[in-house]
Coordinates of C-alpha atoms and ligand atoms in Angstrom, one line a residue:
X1 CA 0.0 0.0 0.0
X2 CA 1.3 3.7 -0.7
X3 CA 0.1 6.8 0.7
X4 CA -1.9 8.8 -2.5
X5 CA 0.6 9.8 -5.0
X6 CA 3.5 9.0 -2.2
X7 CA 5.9 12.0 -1.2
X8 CA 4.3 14.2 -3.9
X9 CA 1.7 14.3 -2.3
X10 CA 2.6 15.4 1.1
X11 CA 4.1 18.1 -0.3
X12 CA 1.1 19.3 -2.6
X13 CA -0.8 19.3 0.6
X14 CA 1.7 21.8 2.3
X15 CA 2.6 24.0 -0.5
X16 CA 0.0 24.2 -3.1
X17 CA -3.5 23.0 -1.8
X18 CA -3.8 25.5 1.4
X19 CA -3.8 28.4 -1.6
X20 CA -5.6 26.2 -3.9
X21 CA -8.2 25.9 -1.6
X22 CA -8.5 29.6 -0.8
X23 CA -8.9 29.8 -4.8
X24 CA -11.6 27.5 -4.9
X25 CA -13.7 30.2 -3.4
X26 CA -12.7 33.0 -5.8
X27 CA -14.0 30.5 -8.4
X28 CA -17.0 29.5 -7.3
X29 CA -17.5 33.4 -7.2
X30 CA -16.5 33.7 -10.6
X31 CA -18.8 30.2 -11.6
X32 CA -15.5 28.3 -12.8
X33 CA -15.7 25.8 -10.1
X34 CA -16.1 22.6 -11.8
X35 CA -13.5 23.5 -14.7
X36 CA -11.2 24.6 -12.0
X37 CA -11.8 21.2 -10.0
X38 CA -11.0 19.5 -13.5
X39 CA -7.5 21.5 -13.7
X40 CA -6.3 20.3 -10.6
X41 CA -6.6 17.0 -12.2
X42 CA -5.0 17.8 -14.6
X43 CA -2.3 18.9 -13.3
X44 CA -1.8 16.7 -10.0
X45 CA -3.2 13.4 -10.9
X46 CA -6.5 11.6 -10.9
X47 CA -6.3 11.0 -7.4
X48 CA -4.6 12.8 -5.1
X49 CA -4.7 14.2 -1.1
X50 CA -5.0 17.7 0.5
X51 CA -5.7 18.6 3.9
X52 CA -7.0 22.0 5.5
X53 CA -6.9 22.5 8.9
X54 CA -5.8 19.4 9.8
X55 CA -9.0 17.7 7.9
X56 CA -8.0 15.4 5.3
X57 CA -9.7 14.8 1.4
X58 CA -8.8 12.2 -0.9
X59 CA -10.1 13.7 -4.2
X60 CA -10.5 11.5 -7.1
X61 CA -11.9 11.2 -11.1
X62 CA -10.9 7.5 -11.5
X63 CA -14.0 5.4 -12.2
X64 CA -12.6 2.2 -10.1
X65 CA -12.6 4.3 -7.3
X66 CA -16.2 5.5 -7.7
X67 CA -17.5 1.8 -8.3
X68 CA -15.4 1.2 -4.5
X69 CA -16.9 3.5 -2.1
X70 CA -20.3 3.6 -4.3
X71 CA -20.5 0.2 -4.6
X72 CA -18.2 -2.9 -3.8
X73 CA -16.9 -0.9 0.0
X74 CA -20.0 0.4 0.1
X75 CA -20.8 0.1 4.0
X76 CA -17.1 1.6 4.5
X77 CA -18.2 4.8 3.4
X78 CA -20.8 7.1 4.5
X79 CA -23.0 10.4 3.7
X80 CA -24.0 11.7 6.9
X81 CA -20.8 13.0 8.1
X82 CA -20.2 15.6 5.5
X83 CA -23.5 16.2 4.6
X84 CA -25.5 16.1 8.0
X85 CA -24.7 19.1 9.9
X86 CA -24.3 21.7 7.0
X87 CA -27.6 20.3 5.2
X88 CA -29.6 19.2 8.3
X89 CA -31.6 22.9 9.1
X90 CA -33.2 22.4 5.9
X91 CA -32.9 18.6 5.0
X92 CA -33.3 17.0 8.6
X93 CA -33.0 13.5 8.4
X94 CA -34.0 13.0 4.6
X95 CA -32.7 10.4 2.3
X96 CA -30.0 12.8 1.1
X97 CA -28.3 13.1 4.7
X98 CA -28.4 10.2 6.6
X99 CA -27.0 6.5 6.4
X100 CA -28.1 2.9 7.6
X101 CA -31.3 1.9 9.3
X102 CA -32.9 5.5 8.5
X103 CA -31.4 5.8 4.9
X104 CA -33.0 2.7 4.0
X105 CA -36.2 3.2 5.6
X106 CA -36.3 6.2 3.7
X107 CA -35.5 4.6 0.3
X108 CA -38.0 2.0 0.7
X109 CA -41.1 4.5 1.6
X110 CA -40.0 6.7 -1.5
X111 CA -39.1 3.7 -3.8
X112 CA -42.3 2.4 -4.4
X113 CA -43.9 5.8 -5.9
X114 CA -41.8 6.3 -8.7
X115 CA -43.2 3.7 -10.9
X116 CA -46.4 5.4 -10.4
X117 CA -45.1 8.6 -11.3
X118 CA -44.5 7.4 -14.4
X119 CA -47.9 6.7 -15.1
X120 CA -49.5 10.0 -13.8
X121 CA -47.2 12.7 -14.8
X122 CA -47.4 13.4 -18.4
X123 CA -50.6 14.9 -18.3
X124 CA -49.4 17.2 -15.9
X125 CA -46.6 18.2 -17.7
X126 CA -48.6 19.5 -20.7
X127 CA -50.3 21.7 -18.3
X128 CA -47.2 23.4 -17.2
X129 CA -45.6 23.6 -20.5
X130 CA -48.3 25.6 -21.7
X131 CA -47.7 27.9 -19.2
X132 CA -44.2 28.1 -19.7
X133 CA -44.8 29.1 -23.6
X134 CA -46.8 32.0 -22.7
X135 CA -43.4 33.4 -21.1
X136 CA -41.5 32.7 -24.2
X137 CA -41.4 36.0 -26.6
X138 CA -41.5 35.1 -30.1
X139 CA -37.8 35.0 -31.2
X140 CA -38.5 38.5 -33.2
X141 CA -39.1 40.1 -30.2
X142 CA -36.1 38.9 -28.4
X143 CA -34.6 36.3 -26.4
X144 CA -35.9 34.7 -23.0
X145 CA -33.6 33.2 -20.6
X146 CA -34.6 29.6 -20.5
X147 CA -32.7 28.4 -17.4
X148 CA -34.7 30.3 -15.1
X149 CA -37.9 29.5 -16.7
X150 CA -36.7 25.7 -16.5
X151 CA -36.5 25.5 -13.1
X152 CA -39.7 27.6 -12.4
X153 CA -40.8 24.9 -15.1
X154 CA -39.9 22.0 -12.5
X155 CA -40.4 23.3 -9.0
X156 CA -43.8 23.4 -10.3
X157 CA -44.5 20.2 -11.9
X158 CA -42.5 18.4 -8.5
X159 CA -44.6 20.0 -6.2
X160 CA -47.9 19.2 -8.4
X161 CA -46.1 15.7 -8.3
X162 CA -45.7 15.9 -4.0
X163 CA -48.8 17.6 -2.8
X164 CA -51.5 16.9 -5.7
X165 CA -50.9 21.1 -6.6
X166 CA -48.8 23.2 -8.1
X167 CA -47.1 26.1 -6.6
X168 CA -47.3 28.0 -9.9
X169 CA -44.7 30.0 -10.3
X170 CA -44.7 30.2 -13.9
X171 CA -48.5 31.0 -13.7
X172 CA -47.4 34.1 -11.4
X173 CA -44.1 35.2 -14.1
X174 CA -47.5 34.9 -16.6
X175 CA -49.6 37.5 -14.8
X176 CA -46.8 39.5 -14.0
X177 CA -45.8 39.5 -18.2
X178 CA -49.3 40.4 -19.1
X179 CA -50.1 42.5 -16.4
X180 CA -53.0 40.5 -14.9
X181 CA -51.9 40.7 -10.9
X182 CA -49.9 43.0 -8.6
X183 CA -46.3 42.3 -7.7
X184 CA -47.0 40.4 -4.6
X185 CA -45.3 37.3 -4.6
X186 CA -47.9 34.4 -3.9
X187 CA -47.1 31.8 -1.1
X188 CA -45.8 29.3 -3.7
X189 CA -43.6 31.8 -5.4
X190 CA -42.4 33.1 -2.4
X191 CA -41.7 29.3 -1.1
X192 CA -39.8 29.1 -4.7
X193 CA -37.6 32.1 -3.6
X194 CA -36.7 31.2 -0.1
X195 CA -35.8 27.1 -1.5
X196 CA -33.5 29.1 -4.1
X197 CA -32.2 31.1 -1.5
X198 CA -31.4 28.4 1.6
X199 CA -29.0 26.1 -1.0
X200 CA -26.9 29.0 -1.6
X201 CA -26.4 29.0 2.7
X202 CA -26.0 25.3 2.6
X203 CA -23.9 25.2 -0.5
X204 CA -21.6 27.9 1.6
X205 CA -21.8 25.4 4.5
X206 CA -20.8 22.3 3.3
X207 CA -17.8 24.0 1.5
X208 CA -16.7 25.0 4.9
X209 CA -16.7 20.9 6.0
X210 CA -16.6 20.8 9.8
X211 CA -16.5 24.7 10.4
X212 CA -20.4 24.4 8.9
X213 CA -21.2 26.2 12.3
X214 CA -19.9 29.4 11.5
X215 CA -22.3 30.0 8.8
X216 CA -26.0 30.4 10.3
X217 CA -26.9 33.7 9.1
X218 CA -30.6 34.8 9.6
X219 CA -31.5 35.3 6.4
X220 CA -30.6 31.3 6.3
X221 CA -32.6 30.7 9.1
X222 CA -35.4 32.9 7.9
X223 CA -35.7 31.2 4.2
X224 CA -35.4 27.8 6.8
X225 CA -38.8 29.0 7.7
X226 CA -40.7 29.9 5.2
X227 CA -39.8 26.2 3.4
X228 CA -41.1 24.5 6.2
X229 CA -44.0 26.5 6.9
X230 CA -45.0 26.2 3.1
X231 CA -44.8 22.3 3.1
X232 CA -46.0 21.8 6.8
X233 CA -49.4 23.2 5.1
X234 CA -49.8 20.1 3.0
X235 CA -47.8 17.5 5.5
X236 CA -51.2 18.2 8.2
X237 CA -53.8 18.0 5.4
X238 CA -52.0 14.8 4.7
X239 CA -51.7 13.2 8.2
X240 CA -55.8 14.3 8.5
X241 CA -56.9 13.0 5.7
X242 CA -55.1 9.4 6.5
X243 CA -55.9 10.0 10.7
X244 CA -59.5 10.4 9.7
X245 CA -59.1 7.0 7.3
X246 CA -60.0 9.1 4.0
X247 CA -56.3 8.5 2.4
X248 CA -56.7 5.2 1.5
X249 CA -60.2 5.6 -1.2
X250 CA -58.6 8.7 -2.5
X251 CA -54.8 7.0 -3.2
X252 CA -56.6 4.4 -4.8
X253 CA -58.3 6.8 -7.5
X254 CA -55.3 7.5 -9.7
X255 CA -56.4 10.5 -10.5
X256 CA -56.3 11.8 -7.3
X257 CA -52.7 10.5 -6.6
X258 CA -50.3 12.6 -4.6
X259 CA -47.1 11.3 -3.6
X260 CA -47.6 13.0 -0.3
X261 CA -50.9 10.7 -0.1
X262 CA -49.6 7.7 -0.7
X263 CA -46.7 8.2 1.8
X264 CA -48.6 9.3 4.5
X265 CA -50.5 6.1 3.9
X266 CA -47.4 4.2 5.6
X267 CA -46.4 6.9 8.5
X268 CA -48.2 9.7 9.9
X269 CA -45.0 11.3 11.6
X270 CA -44.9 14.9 10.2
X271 CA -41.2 15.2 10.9
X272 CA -40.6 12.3 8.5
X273 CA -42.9 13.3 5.8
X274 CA -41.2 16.8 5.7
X275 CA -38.2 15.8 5.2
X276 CA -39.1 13.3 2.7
X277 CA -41.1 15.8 0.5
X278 CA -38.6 18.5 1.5
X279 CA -35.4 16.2 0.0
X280 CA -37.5 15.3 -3.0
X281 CA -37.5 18.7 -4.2
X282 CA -34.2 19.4 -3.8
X283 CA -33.7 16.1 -5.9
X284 CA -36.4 16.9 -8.3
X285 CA -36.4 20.5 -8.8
X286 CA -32.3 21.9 -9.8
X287 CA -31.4 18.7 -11.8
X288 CA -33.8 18.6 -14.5
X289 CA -34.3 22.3 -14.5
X290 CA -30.0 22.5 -14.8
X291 CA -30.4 19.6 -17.5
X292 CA -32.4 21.4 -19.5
X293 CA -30.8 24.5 -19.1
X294 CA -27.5 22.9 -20.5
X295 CA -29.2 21.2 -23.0
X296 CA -30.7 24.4 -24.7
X297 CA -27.3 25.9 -24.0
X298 CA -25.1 23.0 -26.0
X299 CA -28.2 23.2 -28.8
X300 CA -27.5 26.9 -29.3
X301 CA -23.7 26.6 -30.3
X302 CA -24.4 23.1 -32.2
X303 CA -26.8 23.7 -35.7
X304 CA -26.1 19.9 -36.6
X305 CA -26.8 18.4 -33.6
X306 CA -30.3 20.5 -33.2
X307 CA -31.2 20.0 -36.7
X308 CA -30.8 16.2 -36.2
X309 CA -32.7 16.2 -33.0
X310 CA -35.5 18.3 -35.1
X311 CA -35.7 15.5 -37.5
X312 CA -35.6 12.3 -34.9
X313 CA -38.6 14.2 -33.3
X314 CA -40.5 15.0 -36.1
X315 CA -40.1 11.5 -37.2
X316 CA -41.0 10.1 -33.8
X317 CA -43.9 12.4 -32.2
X318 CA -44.9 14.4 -35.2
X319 CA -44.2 18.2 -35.8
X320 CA -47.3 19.4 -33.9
X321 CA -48.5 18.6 -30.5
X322 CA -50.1 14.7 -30.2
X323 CA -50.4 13.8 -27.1
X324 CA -51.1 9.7 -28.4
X325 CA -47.8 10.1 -29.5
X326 CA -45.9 11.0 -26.6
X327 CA -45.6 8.5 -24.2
X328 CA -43.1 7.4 -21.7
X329 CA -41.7 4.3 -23.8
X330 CA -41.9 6.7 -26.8
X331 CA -39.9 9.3 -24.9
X332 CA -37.5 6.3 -24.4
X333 CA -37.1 5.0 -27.6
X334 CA -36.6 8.1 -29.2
X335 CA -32.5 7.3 -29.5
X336 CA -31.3 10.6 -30.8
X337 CA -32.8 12.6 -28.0
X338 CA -31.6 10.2 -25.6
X339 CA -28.3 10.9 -26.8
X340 CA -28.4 14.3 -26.9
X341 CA -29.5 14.7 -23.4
X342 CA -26.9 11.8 -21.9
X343 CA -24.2 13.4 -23.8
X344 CA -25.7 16.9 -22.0
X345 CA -25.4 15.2 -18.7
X346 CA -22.1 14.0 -19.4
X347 CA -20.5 17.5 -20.4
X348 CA -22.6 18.9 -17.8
X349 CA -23.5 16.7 -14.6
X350 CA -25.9 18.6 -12.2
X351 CA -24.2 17.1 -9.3
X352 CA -20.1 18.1 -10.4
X353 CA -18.7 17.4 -7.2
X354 CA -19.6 14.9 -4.3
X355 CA -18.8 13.9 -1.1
X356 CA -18.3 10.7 1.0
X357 CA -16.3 10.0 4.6
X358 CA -14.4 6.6 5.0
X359 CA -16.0 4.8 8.4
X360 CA -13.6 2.2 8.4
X361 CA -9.6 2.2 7.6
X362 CA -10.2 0.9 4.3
X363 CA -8.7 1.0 0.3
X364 CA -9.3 2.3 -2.9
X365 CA -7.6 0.5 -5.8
X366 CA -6.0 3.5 -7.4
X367 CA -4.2 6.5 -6.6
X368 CA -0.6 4.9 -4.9
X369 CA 2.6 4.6 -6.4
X370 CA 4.5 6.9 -8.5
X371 CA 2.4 6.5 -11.5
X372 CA -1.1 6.7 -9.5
X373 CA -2.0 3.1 -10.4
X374 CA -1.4 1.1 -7.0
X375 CA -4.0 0.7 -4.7
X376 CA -4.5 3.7 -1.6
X377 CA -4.9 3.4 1.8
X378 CA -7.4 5.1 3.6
X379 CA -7.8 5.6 7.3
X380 CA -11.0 6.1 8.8
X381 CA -12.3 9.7 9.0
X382 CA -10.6 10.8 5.3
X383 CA -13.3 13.0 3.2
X384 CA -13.7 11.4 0.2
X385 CA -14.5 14.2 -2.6
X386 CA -14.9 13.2 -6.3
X387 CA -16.1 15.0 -9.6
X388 CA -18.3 13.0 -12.2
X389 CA -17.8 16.5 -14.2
X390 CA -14.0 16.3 -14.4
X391 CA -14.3 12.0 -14.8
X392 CA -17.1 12.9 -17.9
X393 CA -14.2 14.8 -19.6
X394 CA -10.8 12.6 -19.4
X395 CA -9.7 12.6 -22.6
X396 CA -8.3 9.1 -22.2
X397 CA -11.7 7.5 -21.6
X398 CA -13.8 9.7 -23.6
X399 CA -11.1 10.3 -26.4
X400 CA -9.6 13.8 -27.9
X401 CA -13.1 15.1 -28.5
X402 CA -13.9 14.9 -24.2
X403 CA -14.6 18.4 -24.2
X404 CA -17.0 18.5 -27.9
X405 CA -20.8 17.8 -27.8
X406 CA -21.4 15.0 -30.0
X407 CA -24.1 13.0 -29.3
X408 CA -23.3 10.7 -31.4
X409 CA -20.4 9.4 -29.3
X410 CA -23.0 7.6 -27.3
X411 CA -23.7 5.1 -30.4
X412 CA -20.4 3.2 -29.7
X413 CA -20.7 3.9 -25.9
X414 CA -16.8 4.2 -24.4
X415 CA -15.5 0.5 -22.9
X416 CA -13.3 0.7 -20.3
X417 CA -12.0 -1.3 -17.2
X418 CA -14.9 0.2 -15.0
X419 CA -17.7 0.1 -17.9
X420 CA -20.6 1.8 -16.6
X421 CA -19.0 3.6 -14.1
X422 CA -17.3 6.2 -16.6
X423 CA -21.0 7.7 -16.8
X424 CA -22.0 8.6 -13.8
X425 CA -24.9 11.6 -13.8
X426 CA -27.3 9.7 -11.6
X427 CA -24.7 8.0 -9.3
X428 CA -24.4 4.6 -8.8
X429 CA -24.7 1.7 -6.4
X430 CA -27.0 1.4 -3.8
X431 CA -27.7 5.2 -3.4
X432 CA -28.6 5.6 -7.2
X433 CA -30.9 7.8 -8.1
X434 CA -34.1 6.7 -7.4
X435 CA -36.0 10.0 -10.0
X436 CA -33.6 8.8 -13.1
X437 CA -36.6 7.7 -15.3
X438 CA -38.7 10.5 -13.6
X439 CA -36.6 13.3 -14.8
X440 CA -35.4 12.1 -18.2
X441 CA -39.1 12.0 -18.8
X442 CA -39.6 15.3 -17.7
X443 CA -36.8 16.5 -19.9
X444 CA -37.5 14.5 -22.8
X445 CA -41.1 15.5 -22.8
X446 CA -39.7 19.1 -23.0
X447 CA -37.6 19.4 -25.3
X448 CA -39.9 17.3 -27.6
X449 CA -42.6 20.0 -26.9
X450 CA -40.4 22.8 -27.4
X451 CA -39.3 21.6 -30.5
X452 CA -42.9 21.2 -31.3
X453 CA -43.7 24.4 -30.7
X454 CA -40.8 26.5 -32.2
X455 CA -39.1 26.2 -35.3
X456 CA -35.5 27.2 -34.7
X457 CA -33.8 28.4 -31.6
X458 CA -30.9 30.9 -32.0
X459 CA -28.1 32.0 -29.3
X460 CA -29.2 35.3 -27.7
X461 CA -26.4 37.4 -26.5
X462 CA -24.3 35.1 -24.0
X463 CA -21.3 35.7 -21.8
X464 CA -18.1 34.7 -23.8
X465 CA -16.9 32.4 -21.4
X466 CA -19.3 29.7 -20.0
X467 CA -20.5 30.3 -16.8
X468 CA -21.4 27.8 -14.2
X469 CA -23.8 28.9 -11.4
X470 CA -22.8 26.7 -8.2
X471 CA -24.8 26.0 -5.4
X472 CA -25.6 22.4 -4.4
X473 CA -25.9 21.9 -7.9
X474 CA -24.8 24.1 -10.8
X475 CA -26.7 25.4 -13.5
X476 CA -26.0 27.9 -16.5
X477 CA -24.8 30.7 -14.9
X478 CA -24.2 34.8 -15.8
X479 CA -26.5 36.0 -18.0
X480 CA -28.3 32.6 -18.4
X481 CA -29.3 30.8 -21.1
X482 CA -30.4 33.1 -23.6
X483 CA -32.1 31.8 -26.5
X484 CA -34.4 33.5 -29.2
X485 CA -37.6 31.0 -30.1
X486 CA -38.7 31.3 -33.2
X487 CA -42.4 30.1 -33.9
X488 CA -41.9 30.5 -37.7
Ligands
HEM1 C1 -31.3 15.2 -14.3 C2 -31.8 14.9 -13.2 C3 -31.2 14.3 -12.0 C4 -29.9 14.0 -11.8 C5 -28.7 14.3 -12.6 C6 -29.8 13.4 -10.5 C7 -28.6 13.0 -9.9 C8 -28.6 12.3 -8.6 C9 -27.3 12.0 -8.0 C10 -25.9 12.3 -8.5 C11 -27.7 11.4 -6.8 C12 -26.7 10.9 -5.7 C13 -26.5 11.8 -4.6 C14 -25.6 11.2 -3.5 O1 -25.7 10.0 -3.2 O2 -24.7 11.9 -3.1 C15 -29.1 11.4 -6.7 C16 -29.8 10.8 -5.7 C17 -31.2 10.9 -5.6 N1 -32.1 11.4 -6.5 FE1 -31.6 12.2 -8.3 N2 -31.0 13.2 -10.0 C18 -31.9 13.8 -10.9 C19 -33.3 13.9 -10.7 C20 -34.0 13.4 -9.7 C21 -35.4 13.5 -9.5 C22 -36.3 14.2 -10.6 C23 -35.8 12.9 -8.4 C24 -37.1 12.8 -7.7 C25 -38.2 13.4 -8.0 C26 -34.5 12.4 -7.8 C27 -34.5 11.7 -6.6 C28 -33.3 11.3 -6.0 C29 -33.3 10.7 -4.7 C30 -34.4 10.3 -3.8 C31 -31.9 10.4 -4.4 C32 -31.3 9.8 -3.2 C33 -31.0 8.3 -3.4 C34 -30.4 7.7 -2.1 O3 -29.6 8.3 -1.4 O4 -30.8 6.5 -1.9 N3 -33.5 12.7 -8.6 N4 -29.6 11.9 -7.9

């Protein structure tokens, strides 16, 4: 066994990763986080150690390694400890923060509903979509920025998914575009707002590891608050309904389904359905809405690639709106767009950067020796950190072209040592994600709509370098995604 990257190493931690570090906040300031993350690689190895304040990280991009504490060491690895105490005031003990017994109680209440969902949530997504045109100026006119109407987009169709209604945020930006209310935010917009705002403090948090503490600002506390508050409305209305036995003839009416419903079927504890629903929209909301937000972005700067999706959709849902025709195995078997969006999440995971603790002395199998290829040790208590984003673009797994959007790279789909762990957007192992099929639904319905309903999209004017918002997740940052819809 070798320490990571031997002697080298020791000495990167002394003399270069303290400053890197202090860096690594100047660039999340400047939304070059994930490329600078990828650089270090670069230039100090696919694995390699740092420590700051006396807390040590093994950072990696090697795909073995990811399969390890994922997967084959799975129980000597955790999530908690990194993610617990910055993420708890909003999170509590959701499926996002916590580990054995309650981890997998958890997953097994929430597993069950997503082959429902499925079922139930195209229909809904029409509705919002329609919505979401009406904020759309007609290319002519100008450009709209699609990333923030993406995510109002999905923080509305998740919460029509979780409580049975919407929070209609679009609906609001509607009213607001033609006029038709006052500027006073409604409950669900306002909810939208403070969600947006409590990442950016937990984000902030979880950078700072175990110094988390020192960041509890009140504006934190106060956006906290109002998240609760809004879902806490629809957690009582749920424990009622199944206290006073009413739940169980309404979950069985599909068209009455709300996965808050159906959950509260199997507990009544409010704490626990809150930070179920509360997890699920962190899960459900940012990573489509980012998805698609990349996806426009890519489709912009590539004519080919959106002229061939044009023709793969018009071939396989028509060039006007038929609902027959869009279906959830359609949505599937649509190859091209599959592609073009795996190819999205592969230039663009939502998730760039992860965490996990070792809770055991343990290995991972590369990283050692002088050329990085011997297996590590790794004492318990080492942070684990590792980027899918700087993994998706190693030019010696994905080739010379890591950093180009083809979508056609996916038809002879890389092989490697680790196949299938050299893609990672959804995770893997026993924590995968458990909305995979749920959101490239979503975002294949979407883009097949928009399609449908515009004729070309155009780049509007865009910073020159690409910007990468980061919170929790990171999304098309400075001046957004701006992209001119033309209907004709
Ligand atoms: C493009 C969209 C999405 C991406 C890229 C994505 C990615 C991920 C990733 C990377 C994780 C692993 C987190 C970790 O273990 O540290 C995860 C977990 C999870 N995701 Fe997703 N996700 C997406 C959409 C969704 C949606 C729409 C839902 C549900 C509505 C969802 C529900 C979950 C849940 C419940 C987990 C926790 C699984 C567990 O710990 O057992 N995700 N997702």
């Amino acid at each position: 066994m070798h320490p990571p990257q031997g002697e080298s190493l020791q000495k990167l931690a002394r003399e270069k990763y303290l400053t890197t570090n202090l860096r690594a906040l100047q660039q999340i300031k400047q939304q070059n986080m994930p490329e600078f993350v990828r650089a270090n690689y670069e230039e100090f190895g696919h694995t390699f150690a740092y420590s700051v304040l006396g807390e040590t990280t093994v950072t990696t991009r090697e795909p073995l390694n990811m399969q390890a504490f994922l997967a084959t060491k799975f129980k000597d690895f955790a999530i908690s400890p990194a993610k617990n105490g910055p993420f708890f005031p909003l999170l509590g003990n959701g499926i996002f923060v916590i580990d054995n017994h309650g981890w997998e109680y958890s997953r097994a209440l929430l597993r069950p509903q997503f082959a429902r969902n499925q079922i139930t949530q195209l229909e809904n997504m029409e509705e919002h979509f329609q919505i979401l045109a009406d904020c759309i100026p007609d290319g002519a006119a100008g450009s709209a920025e699609l990333q923030e109407l993406f995510f109002e987009l999905t923080i509305d169709s998740a919460t029509h998914f979780l409580f049975g209604e919407s929070c209609d945020t679009l609906k609001h930006r509607r009213s607001i575009i033609h006029e038709a209310v006052g500027r006073e935010i409604p409950r669900g917009a306002a909810f939208a707002k403070a969600f947006n705002e409590s990442q950016t403090h937990m984000f902030t948090r979880f950078f700072l590891k175990g110094l988390h503490q020192w960041h509890n600002p009140k504006e934190f506390k106060d956006a906290v608050k109002i998240c609760q508050e809004f879902i806490d409305k629809y957690v009582y209305d749920a424990v009622a309904l199944a206290k006073s036995g009413k739940l169980q003839g309404e979950v069985e009416k599909s068209k009455k389904y709300n996965f808050l419903h159906a959950i509260a079927k199997d507990t009544q504890d409010p704490v626990i359905l809150r930070d179920a629903v509360m997890n699920l929209l962190l899960a459900g909301r940012d990573t489509t809405g980012s998805l698609l937000g990349w996806c426009f972005y890519l489709l912009v700067r590539n004519p080919d690639v959106q002229a061939k999706l044009r023709r793969a959709i018009v071939a396989d849902f028509g060039a006007e709106y038929d609902p027959d025709r869009i279906t959830f195995e359609s949505l599937k078997n649509c190859k091209y767009l599959r592609w073009v969006l795996d190819e999205t999440l592969r230039l663009y995971p939502t998730v760039p950067i992860n965490m996990r603790t070792a809770i055991a002395d343990t290995t991972l199998p590369l990283g050692g020796g002088p050329d990085g290829k011997s297996p590590i040790f790794v004492p318990k208590g080492t942070n684990i950190e590792y980027s899918v984003y700087a993994m998706h673009r190693r030019s010696d797994i994905y080739g010379d072209d890591a950093n180009w959007f083809r979508p056609d790279r996916w038809e002879n789909r890389p092989k490697t040592d680790a196949f299938g762990w050299e893609y990672l957007p959804f995770n893997g192992g026993p924590r995968v994600c458990l909305g995979q099929q749920f959101a490239l639904t979503e975002a294949g319905y979407t883009v097949v709509r928009m399609f449908q309903q515009y004729k070309r999209f155009e780049s509007g004017e865009m910073d020159p370098f690409i910007k990468c918002f980061s919170t929790l997740t990171t999304c098309v940052g400075g001046k957004g995604c701006l992209v001119r819809c033309y209907k004709e």
